[in-house]
Every structure is written in structure tokens, then in C-alpha cells.
Short mmCIF file of C-alpha atoms in Angstrom, two decimals:
data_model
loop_
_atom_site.label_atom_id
_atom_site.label_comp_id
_atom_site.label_asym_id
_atom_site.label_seq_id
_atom_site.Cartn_x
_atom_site.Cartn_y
_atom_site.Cartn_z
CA UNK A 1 132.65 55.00 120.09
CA UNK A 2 131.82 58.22 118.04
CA UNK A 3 131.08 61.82 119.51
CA UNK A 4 129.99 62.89 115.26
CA UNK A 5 132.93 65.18 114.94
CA UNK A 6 131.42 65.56 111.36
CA UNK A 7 128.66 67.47 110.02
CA UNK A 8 125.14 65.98 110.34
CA UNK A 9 123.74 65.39 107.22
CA UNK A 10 120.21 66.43 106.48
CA UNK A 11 119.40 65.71 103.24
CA UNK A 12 119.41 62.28 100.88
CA UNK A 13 122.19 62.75 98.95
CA UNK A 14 124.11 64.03 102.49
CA UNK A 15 122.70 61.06 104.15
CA UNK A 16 123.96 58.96 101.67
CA UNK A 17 127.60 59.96 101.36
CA UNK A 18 127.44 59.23 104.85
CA UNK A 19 126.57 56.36 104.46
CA UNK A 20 128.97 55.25 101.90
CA UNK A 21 131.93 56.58 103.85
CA UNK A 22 130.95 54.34 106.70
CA UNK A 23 130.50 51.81 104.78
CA UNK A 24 133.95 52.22 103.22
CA UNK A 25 135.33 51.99 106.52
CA UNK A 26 133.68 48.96 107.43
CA UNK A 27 134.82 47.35 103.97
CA UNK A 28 138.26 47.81 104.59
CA UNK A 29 138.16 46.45 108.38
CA UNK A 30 137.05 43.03 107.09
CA UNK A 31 138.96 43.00 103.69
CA UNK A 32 141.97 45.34 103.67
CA UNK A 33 142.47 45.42 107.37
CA UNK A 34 141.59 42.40 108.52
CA UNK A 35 144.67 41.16 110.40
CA UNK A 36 144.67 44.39 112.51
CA UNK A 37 140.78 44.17 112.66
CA UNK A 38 141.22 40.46 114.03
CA UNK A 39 143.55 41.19 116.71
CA UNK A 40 141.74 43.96 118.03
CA UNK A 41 138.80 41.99 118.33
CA UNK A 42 140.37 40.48 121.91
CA UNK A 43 137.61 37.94 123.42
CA UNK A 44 139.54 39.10 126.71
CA UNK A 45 138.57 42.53 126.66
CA UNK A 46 135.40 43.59 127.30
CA UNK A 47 132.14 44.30 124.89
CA UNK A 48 133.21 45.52 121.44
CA UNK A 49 131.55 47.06 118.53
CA UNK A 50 132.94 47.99 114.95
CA UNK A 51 132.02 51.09 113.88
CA UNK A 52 132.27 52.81 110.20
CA UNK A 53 133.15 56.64 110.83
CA UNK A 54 131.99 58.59 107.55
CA UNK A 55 135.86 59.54 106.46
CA UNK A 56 135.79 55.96 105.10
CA UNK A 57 138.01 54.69 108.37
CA UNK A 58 136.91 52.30 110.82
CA UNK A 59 137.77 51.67 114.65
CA UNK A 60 136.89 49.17 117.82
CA UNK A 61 135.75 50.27 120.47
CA UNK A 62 133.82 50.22 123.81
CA UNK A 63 129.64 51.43 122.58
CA UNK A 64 128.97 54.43 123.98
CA UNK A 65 127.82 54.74 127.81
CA UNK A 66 124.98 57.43 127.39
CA UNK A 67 121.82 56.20 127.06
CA UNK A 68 120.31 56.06 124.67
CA UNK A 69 122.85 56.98 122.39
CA UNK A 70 123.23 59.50 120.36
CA UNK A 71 123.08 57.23 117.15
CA UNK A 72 122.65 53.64 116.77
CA UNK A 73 124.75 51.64 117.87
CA UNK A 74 126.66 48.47 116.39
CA UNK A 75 126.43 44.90 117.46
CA UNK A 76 127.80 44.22 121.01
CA UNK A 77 130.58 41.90 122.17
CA UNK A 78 131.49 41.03 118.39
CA UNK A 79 134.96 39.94 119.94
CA UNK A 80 133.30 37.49 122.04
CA UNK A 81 132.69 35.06 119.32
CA UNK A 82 136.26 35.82 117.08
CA UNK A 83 137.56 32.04 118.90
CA UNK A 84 134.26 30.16 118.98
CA UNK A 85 134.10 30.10 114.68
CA UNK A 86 135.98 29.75 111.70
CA UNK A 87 137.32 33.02 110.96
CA UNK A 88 135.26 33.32 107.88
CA UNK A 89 132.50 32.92 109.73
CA UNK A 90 133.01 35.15 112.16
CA UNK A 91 133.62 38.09 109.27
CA UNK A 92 130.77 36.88 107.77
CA UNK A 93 128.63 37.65 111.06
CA UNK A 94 130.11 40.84 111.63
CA UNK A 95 129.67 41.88 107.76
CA UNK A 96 125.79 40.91 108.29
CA UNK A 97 125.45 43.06 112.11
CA UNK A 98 127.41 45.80 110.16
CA UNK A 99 124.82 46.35 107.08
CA UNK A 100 121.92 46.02 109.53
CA UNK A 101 123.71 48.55 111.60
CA UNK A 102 124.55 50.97 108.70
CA UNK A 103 120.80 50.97 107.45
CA UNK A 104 119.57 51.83 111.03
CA UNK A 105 121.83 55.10 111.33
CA UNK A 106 120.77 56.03 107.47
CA UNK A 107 116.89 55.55 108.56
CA UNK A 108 117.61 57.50 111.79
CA UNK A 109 118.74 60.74 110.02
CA UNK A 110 116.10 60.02 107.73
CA UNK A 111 113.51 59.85 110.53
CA UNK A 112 115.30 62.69 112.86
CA UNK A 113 115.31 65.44 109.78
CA UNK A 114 111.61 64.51 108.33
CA UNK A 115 112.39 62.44 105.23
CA UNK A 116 108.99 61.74 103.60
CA UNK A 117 107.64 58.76 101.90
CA UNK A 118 109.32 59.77 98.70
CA UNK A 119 112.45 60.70 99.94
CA UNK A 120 112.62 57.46 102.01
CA UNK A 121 112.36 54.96 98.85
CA UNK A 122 114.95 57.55 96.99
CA UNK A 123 117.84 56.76 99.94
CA UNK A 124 116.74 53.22 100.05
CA UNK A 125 117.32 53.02 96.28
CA UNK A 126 120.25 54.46 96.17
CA UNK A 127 121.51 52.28 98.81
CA UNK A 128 120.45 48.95 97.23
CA UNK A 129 122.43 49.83 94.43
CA UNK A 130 125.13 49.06 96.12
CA UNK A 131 126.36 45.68 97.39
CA UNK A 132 125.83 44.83 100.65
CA UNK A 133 128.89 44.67 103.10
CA UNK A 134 128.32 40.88 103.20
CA UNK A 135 128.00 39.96 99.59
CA UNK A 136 131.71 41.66 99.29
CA UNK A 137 133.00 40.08 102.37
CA UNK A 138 131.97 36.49 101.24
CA UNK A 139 133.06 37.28 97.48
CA UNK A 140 128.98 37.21 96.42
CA UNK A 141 128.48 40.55 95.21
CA UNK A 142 126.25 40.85 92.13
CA UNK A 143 127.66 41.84 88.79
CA UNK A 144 124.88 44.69 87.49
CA UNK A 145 122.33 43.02 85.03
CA UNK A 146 125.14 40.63 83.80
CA UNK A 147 124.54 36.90 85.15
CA UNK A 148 125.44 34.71 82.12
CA UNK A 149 128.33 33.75 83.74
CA UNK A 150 126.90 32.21 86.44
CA UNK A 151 124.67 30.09 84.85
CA UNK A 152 127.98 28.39 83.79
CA UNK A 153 129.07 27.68 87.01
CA UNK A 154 128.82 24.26 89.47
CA UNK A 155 126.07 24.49 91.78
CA UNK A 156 127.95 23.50 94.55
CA UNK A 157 131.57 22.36 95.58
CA UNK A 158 130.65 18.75 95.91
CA UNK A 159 128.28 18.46 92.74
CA UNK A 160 128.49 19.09 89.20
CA UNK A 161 124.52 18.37 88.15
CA UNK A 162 122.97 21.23 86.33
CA UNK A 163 119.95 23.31 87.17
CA UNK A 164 118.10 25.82 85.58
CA UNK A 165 119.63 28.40 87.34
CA UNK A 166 122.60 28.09 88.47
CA UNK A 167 125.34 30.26 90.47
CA UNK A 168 129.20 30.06 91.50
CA UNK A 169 128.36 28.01 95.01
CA UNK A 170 125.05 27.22 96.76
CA UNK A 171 125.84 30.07 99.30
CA UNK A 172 125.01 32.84 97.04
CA UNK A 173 121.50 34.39 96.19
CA UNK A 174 120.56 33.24 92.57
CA UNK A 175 118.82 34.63 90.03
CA UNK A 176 115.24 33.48 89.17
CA UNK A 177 115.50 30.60 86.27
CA UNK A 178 115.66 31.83 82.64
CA UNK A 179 112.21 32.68 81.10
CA UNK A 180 112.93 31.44 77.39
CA UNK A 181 110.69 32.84 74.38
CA UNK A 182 107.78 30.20 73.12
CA UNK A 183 110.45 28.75 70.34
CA UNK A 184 112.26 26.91 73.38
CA UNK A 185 112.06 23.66 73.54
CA UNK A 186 109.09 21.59 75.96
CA UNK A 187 111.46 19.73 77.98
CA UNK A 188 113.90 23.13 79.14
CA UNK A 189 111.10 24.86 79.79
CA UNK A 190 109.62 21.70 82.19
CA UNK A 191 112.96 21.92 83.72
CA UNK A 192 112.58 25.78 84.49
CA UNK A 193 109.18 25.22 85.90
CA UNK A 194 110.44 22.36 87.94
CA UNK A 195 113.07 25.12 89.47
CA UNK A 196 111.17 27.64 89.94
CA UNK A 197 108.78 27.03 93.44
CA UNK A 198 110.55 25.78 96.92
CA UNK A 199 110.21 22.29 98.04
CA UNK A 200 109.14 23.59 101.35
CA UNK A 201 106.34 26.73 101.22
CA UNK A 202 105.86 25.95 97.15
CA UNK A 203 106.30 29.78 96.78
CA UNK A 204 107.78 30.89 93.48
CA UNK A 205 111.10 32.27 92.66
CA UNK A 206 112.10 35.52 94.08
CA UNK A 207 114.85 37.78 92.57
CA UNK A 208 116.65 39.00 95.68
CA UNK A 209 116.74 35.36 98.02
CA UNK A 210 118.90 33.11 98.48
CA UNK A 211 118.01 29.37 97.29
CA UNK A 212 119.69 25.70 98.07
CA UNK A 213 118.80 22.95 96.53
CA UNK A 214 119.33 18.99 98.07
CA UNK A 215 121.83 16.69 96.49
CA UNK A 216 119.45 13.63 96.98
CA UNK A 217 116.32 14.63 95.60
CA UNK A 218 117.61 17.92 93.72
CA UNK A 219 114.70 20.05 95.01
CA UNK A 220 115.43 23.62 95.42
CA UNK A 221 113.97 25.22 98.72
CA UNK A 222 114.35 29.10 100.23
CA UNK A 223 117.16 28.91 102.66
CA UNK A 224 114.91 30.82 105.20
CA UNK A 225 112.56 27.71 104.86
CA UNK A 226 114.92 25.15 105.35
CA UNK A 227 117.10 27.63 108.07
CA UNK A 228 120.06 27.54 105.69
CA UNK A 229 122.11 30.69 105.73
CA UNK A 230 124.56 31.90 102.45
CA UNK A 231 127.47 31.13 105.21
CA UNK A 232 126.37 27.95 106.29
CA UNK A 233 126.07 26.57 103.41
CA UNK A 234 129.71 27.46 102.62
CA UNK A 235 130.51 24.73 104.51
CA UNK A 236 128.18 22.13 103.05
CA UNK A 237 129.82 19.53 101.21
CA UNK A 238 126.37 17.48 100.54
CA UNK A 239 123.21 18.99 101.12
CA UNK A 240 119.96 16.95 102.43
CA UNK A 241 116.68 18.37 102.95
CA UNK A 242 114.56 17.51 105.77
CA UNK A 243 112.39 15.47 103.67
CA UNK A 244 115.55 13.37 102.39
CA UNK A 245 117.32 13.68 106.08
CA UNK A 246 114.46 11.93 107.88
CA UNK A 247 114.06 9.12 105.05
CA UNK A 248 117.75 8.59 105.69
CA UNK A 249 117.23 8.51 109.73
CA UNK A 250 114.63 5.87 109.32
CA UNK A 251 116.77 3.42 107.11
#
């Protein structure tokens, strides 16, 4: 719970540092401080929320009571679901509520203070150049404009096949497939085509989502198409599409 016992900040750049300290904060609750962040999180003890103060520290606490508050506020009850999932999981959950959450208080001092259109797409810019809480929670953050090396990597944990474009594990967004130059040869650049639209909407490849692609008929599909989160399919050893799944059922 947080009375702002900082400055407000009113411009871009102010809104930004702010945003950068909280997010610090938040980083080191999950990472750093996890073992004190965990036992915090009691599931006997009422709603919780983790919240990112802008001095890069974090603390859990009860949300605020006025209402409405004062800022936004974080996910409720996050301690309620610490024992019902894997720890991992459970990090990974709060990492997601926690970006959401930092974006909302960035966009309200944007909003209360008049940013314009321009000034908008600046902070959102400068934010997206930074990984996202839960890309360095689950180990998935992006290295800048550098992703040979993952087109060296396995595709998944339980599969060695390789694809066009491929990443360290299937729970990580990849990068659209390689466009080669017209000297390539017919049958990679089949291949790449063959990668690049989902199995499921037959949309093409998009830069910034997050892809899986089935074991049995090694079709790649949007995870938001076949409801397949990047922490979900953490914990796939073998994945089947629905396509393949309800072949299988009818056998």
C-alpha cells in the first residue's frame, strides 16, 4: 500500500524513471528476493498485492482502502494462489499481473498530466525497450537485434527436429523465420514459407508473439489460437494440436 511519499512525475522522461524504479523493485521480489517474497505471500492472510515503489524496492501489502485509489492498483489476493501451482508458475503469474500493472500507473500519469499523442508513443517506446518483467522472470528476455543463437537451439525439451525458426524452448516468443536473399536454395526457402502462417487462423508471422508448433504434425500455430501460454508450455513435454488431439481421441 503506497501513500506516493515521492515526487509525482509529470513529464516522459520523469514518468519513465518511475517507472523503471518500480520495475526494479518488482525484479528483485521475484528474482533476488524471492524466498522472502514467497513467504510473505501467506494464503492465510488476507488479499495481497505486490507493489514496485519507485526507489527500486518492493513490499506486500493489504491494496489500499480508499476508493478509488489514488493510483492503480496491483493484482488482488496474489497469495491466494502461491499453494495451488508450481512455484514457477505462480512467479510467472505474478511477473505477468505486475507488467500489466506497471503500464497502467505509467498511462495514468500520462493521462492525469496531458501527455499527447506524441508524447504517448515516446513513453511507450521507451518502455518496450526494455524487457518485460516476465521475459526476465522466466529467463526469455530478448538479446537486442542478436538472435543467431537461437536459431541453434532445440525447439523444445522433448524434440530435437529443426524448424525454420527456431528458439531455446517452445515457451518463448520467436522470431519470424529467416528471409534469405534470391541465391538461397528452393527447398529452404519452401521450408520458411511452410513456417511462416499458423495452422489455426493461417495468419502470417508476427515479430512480437509467441508461436508453438505440434510434435505430430509439426505445424506451427499462435499460442493465443491454440490457448497455449509461454508458461504452459514450459511444462509440455509433447505437444498435440487440436487437429492431431482429436484424430488421436477417435483411434
Amino acid at each position: 500500500m503506497e501513500a506516493i511519499p515521492h515526487p509525482i512525475p509529470r513529464t516522459v522522461e520523469e514518468v519513465f524513471s518511475d517507472f523503471k524504479g518500480r520495475r526494479a523493485g518488482l525484479i528483485k521480489a521475484l528474482t533476488a528476493d524471492v524466498e522472502k517474497f514467497y513467504q510473505q505471500c501467506d494464503p492465510e492472510k488476507e488479499n495481497l498485492c505486490l507493489y514496485g515503489l519507485p526507489n527500486e524496492t518492493w513490499e506486500v501489502n493489504l491494496p489500499v482502502e480508499e476508493v478509488p485509489p489514488e493510483l492503480p492498483e496491483p493484482a488482488l489476493g496474489i497469495n491466494f494462489a502461491r499453494d495451488g501451482m508450481q512455484e514457477k508458475d505462480w512467479l510467472s503469474l505474478v511477473a505477468v499481473h505486475s507488467d500489466s500493472w506497471l503500464l497502467a500507473v505509467a498511462f495514468y500519469f500520462g493521462a492525469r498530466f496531458g501527455f499527447g499523442k506524441n508524447e504517448r508513443k515516446k513513453l511507450f517506446q521507451m518502455i518496450n525497450d526494455l524487457p518485460t518483467i516476465f521475459e526476465v522472470v522466466t529467463g526469455n528476455a530478448k538479446q537486442p537485434k542478436d538472435l543467431s543463437a537461437n536459431h541453434n537451439s532445440s525447439k523444445s525439451k522433448s524434440s530435437g527436429k529443426s524448424r525454420p525458426a527456431e528458439s531455446q524452448t517452445k515457451a518463448v516468443k520467436m522470431s519470424p523465420p529467416p528471409k534469405d536473399d534470391d541465391d538461397s536454395g528452393d527447398e529452404e526457402e519452401e521450408d520458411d514459407e511452410q513456417g511462416a502462417t499458423c495452422g489455426a487462423c493461417g495468419d502470417n508471422y508476427g515479430t512480437d508473439e509467441f508461436w508453438i508448433c505440434c510434435d505430430i504434425c509439426e505445424k506451427w500455430f499462435h499460442g493465443k489460437c491454440v490457448k497455449i501460454t509461454p508458461a504452459k508450455a514450459e511444462h509440455i513435454k509433447q505437444y498435440k494440436c487440436p487437429s492431431c488431439s482429436s484424430k488421436r481421441a477417435r483411434v
